[in-house]
Amino acid sequence: MSFNAVTSSFKVTRRRKTPLAETLQVGALAGFAAIGFALIGAYVAMDKRHVVEDTLTLSQIAFALMAIAAGYVAGRDRQGRPSGTRVVVHGAVAGLTAGLCVSALVLLMGSVSLRATLVAASPMLIKALSLGAPIGSLQALVQLPALGALLGVIGGLFAAMPSRYRRALTYGFAFVLIAGLFRDVFVSVLDNLPDLNGPDWEVFGPGGLNRGSALLLLVGGALFCLVRDRWNAQIDPARRARSSKAGLALLLVGVLVLPLVTNDFVAQVAMLVALYMLMGMGLNIELGLAGLVDLGFVAFFAVGAYTVALMCSSGPLAVADVSFWVALPVAVVLAAGAGMLFGLPVLRVRGDYLAMATLGLGEIIRVLVLSDALAPYLGGSQGIIEIDHPRIFGVSLQSPAALYYLALALAGVVAFISWRLQHARIGRAWLAMREDEDVAQALGIDPVASKLLAYTIGAAFAGAAGAVFAALVGSVYPHSFQLLVSINVLAILVIGGLGSLPGVLVGAIVLIGLPELLREFGEFRYLFYGIALVAMMHVRAEGLWPATTQTQENARA
Amino acid sequence: MPDVLPPNLPLAIPPRAPLLDVHGLKKAFGGMIAIQNVDLRIAEGSVHAIIGPNGAGKTTAFNCITAFVQPTAGTIYLGGERIDGLPAHVVARHGVARTYQNVRLFPNMTALENVLVGQHRRLHATFWEAILGSGRFRREEAEARARAHHYLAFVGIPQRAGDLARHMPYGDQRRLEIARALVAGPRILMLDEPAAGMNPAEGRALVELIERIRTELGVTVVLIEHHMRVVMAVAERITVFNRGAILTEGTPGEIQADERVIEAYLGRRSGQIAAPAASPEPQRQMEARIA
Ligand SMILES: Nc1ncnc2c1ncn2[C@@H]1O[C@H](COP(=O)(O)OP(=O)(O)OP(=O)(O)O)[C@@H](O)[C@H]1O
Ligand SMILES: [Mg+2]
């Protein structure tokens, strides 16, 4: 048979697949996703996190979402209007199939030990998946498919309901999830608030939301969405612009008082976010504006950190013992110089090769720092310790809150500079170079000079981040400057939206802040990075807060 | 001017020194010679057309002049200064601006931003002034925006300022490209097939625009064009390219009467003179012969 005949016969069989077969396939897919989730250990890890106290854990929510998603896909009718039976039957079958897959896993784990190859297939997992029923009992095996079917029907109904209500429910659910996941943050805020003599009613339990407050949030979130949609549809653009300005001001106030109303841990995470924002804004100049891929970005961060370390340490390797405020500008200047040197060899390299070249250059810096030759000066793998904290008016900035404000202030300055440059001659030249280098040059833009400037400024920003990092941690080691840092910064830009300053903020919060706050995610962090990146490319390739909408608004203003 | 005159330069100095003076231009891509022995003298303040069959080397000549590609041999003078061998952005600073045969805008930037980029060499505020927002920087930015709007209006697309270039209709993209080239205040504007894809009404509007570029802005225009109506309406002089060399040069009347031109080009494409959408068959034959 010819190749064509094979492919065409394949096409025919695909087209002939019955709706039931498709539904079974969707259910099995969800089931396999659930099995994978359990076998990498994510289920057990996230089962410790109660979103709703004693009712729902994070991993249960994850499983439920998979069943609901299966029901949603199966219940969606591609031909026409969804019929009641289709929604219920197909939703149920899809959810049932997914549940059966998980039951099969439980059964398998009960009879054979998989632990030799799959560490996560532990008794703990079996216990967690039994949902409180006696382990190995019939109930434990039957309840999963039953629950799956129920959730599948819910998913099907979800597909059939008007989009208005679908949005509202999603909002309500998001409210519950966010409140439950960030319980610690909210509790610390509530603790810091003056005690209102209200009813004696706790919103949060020791692990998550209390049931009553969860229900309240679900309903409240849904109502909020409905009311807002209504309002948005009626209100004229001018007032909407004003309300979005008010929202921005509110956000700013929130950012400023954050460490005051929460605890040290949150302040520390916020400071990490600010640090990554600094780096993100640096790479945004290089990649977002000028279109220069840079996988060696962490090198500039390292230069900044080591400069402060050498100048502010009271340890044996110190070359000077000056204040942080003297070292900071030196660090920025040295990092900028490194950026320029870095730019020189890769100037004529374009496209994919640029990624390779910068990757190599970034590694060179780390290897140099680790090398024996420089060990007497930079401490090799031992690093440099005893770095003094910055002082301001004689007060040492030691608390996470103080350092957060330091990083925030720097991020503010850098954001301002970025914003100004972006709307000046040089920023437009960078954008033009990113779009079409040859045409930009024909308009009088010197490609060498503008590329070098992009590398220099991007590096200066990263150097500032490194300086704060050294002062924060009090020590620097080469292993803090791995390729992964560059990749994190790159991911922030991609998730947030290339060339967009608010995008950097959003990206840093999503990729750095959230995983820190949800420590259960810790070891699965990069798994979620991957999923988030792939999902982004499919759903919103331009980023969460893309740059074009701003430029269009600017031009109209 | 050069110290040593190239061998076959006419000794009689013309009454008005040409703004653009190209001599003995040659470009080879590997073994394929795209153009050779090309001499061009474009008088200041004139509209000069370059015509010729497809693949004759017209665009290649433009690319050599604007340093898009480096010529294999030959000299190029602009206003008495030698510009060949200079990088493209320096050539641009000498006052050369161009458009492209297949429109090359910055697609993800708005029309206004495209025209702002075009002003790159007109703006002088330094990096530090931009960061600190100095008075000069702000004045310059305001002027630049005003000028951008002015030129968008000049080419007839004032309402497009906020639109992304890639979302604009084709005809407006061509106009925007001209605005972007003009806004820098060039001495010479080189248009590569500006009327391509235009209907007769748009062609007439283009003729009018080119007239205004010359009279109101005082910019010398060189254009490559296949639409004979447009060429005959705007050009004072016409240079005919054929198979990588110059076939002849003259006034529109002379060119229309020239047997060789009719033979090489006009005769075969006479259909196109009446109706722009002519069969591309003769052009392909030409190309095949050159390649
Ligand atoms: N970068 C290049 N590399 C190789 N060959 C090229 C290159 N640019 C142009 N050529 C060749 O040079 C010859 C002249 O091309 P050119 O584009 O200058 O013709 P043209 O007169 O502008 O034609 P058209 O009317 O189709 O635009 C063609 O045979 C073309 O294939
Ligand atoms: Mg051409």
mmCIF file of C-alpha atoms in Angstrom, chain A residues 416-417 420-421 423-448 453 457 548 551-552 554-557, chain B residues 68 87-89 92-93 96 100 104 106-110 112-113 116-118 120-121 123-125 127 130-133 137-138 141 145 161-162 164 166-167 180:
data_model
loop_
_atom_site.group_PDB
_atom_site.id
_atom_site.type_symbol
_atom_site.label_atom_id
_atom_site.label_comp_id
_atom_site.label_asym_id
_atom_site.label_seq_id
_atom_site.Cartn_x
_atom_site.Cartn_y
_atom_site.Cartn_z
ATOM 1 C CA PHE A 416 11.332 54.777 35.773
ATOM 2 C CA ILE A 417 14.543 54.735 33.742
ATOM 3 C CA ARG A 420 11.760 56.923 30.016
ATOM 4 C CA LEU A 421 14.186 55.173 27.685
ATOM 5 C CA HIS A 423 9.680 56.375 25.052
ATOM 6 C CA ALA A 424 12.782 58.138 23.863
ATOM 7 C CA ARG A 425 14.834 57.990 20.695
ATOM 8 C CA ILE A 426 16.968 55.104 21.905
ATOM 9 C CA GLY A 427 14.003 52.976 23.015
ATOM 10 C CA ARG A 428 12.336 53.382 19.657
ATOM 11 C CA ALA A 429 15.609 52.531 17.953
ATOM 12 C CA TRP A 430 15.774 49.285 19.970
ATOM 13 C CA LEU A 431 12.248 48.362 19.010
ATOM 14 C CA ALA A 432 12.993 49.126 15.382
ATOM 15 C CA MET A 433 16.095 46.933 15.506
ATOM 16 C CA ARG A 434 14.035 44.119 16.949
ATOM 17 C CA GLU A 435 11.520 44.463 14.138
ATOM 18 C CA ASP A 436 13.869 44.822 11.156
ATOM 19 C CA GLU A 437 17.531 45.459 11.703
ATOM 20 C CA ASP A 438 18.390 46.308 8.084
ATOM 21 C CA VAL A 439 15.616 48.849 7.714
ATOM 22 C CA ALA A 440 16.461 50.383 11.079
ATOM 23 C CA GLN A 441 20.021 50.843 9.913
ATOM 24 C CA ALA A 442 18.853 52.417 6.670
ATOM 25 C CA LEU A 443 17.013 54.988 8.802
ATOM 26 C CA GLY A 444 20.276 56.078 10.398
ATOM 27 C CA ILE A 445 20.331 53.848 13.485
ATOM 28 C CA ASP A 446 23.798 52.611 14.310
ATOM 29 C CA PRO A 447 23.231 48.934 15.067
ATOM 30 C CA VAL A 448 26.510 48.434 16.874
ATOM 31 C CA LEU A 453 23.951 50.285 24.813
ATOM 32 C CA ILE A 457 22.050 49.112 30.418
ATOM 33 C CA THR A 548 1.265 46.291 22.149
ATOM 34 C CA THR A 551 1.778 51.383 22.698
ATOM 35 C CA GLN A 552 -1.573 51.616 21.003
ATOM 36 C CA ASN A 554 -0.083 55.772 24.064
ATOM 37 C CA ALA A 555 -0.432 56.656 20.427
ATOM 38 C CA ARG A 556 -4.078 57.404 20.904
ATOM 39 C CA ALA A 557 -3.514 59.575 23.974
ATOM 40 C CA PHE B 68 22.177 47.630 1.734
ATOM 41 C CA PRO B 87 27.893 51.629 6.465
ATOM 42 C CA ALA B 88 24.178 52.030 5.758
ATOM 43 C CA HIS B 89 23.403 54.221 8.749
ATOM 44 C CA ALA B 92 21.420 57.580 5.688
ATOM 45 C CA ARG B 93 22.919 60.426 7.694
ATOM 46 C CA VAL B 96 19.619 59.226 1.564
ATOM 47 C CA TYR B 100 11.309 49.033 -0.436
ATOM 48 C CA ARG B 104 9.203 46.942 4.960
ATOM 49 C CA PHE B 106 8.047 47.923 11.558
ATOM 50 C CA PRO B 107 4.922 45.782 11.673
ATOM 51 C CA ASN B 108 4.311 45.710 15.422
ATOM 52 C CA MET B 109 4.734 49.426 15.899
ATOM 53 C CA THR B 110 2.068 52.031 15.275
ATOM 54 C CA LEU B 112 3.176 57.178 14.591
ATOM 55 C CA GLU B 113 6.018 55.135 16.075
ATOM 56 C CA LEU B 116 9.130 58.616 15.039
ATOM 57 C CA VAL B 117 11.823 56.022 14.318
ATOM 58 C CA GLY B 118 12.304 57.730 10.970
ATOM 59 C CA HIS B 120 16.204 59.079 14.586
ATOM 60 C CA ARG B 121 18.896 61.203 13.031
ATOM 61 C CA LEU B 123 16.850 64.019 17.388
ATOM 62 C CA HIS B 124 19.790 64.911 19.558
ATOM 63 C CA ALA B 125 18.800 64.642 23.226
ATOM 64 C CA PHE B 127 20.585 59.239 26.895
ATOM 65 C CA ALA B 130 16.040 61.302 28.223
ATOM 66 C CA ILE B 131 16.278 59.706 31.663
ATOM 67 C CA LEU B 132 16.162 62.999 33.521
ATOM 68 C CA GLY B 133 13.504 64.408 31.231
ATOM 69 C CA PHE B 137 14.366 66.316 25.597
ATOM 70 C CA ARG B 138 10.732 67.222 26.201
ATOM 71 C CA GLU B 141 9.860 64.865 21.781
ATOM 72 C CA ARG B 145 5.407 63.997 17.576
ATOM 73 C CA ALA B 161 -1.466 57.451 13.668
ATOM 74 C CA GLY B 162 -2.540 54.972 16.333
ATOM 75 C CA LEU B 164 -0.382 49.107 14.115
ATOM 76 C CA ARG B 166 0.596 45.487 10.128
ATOM 77 C CA HIS B 167 -3.111 46.193 10.479
ATOM 78 C CA ARG B 180 8.893 57.433 7.421
#
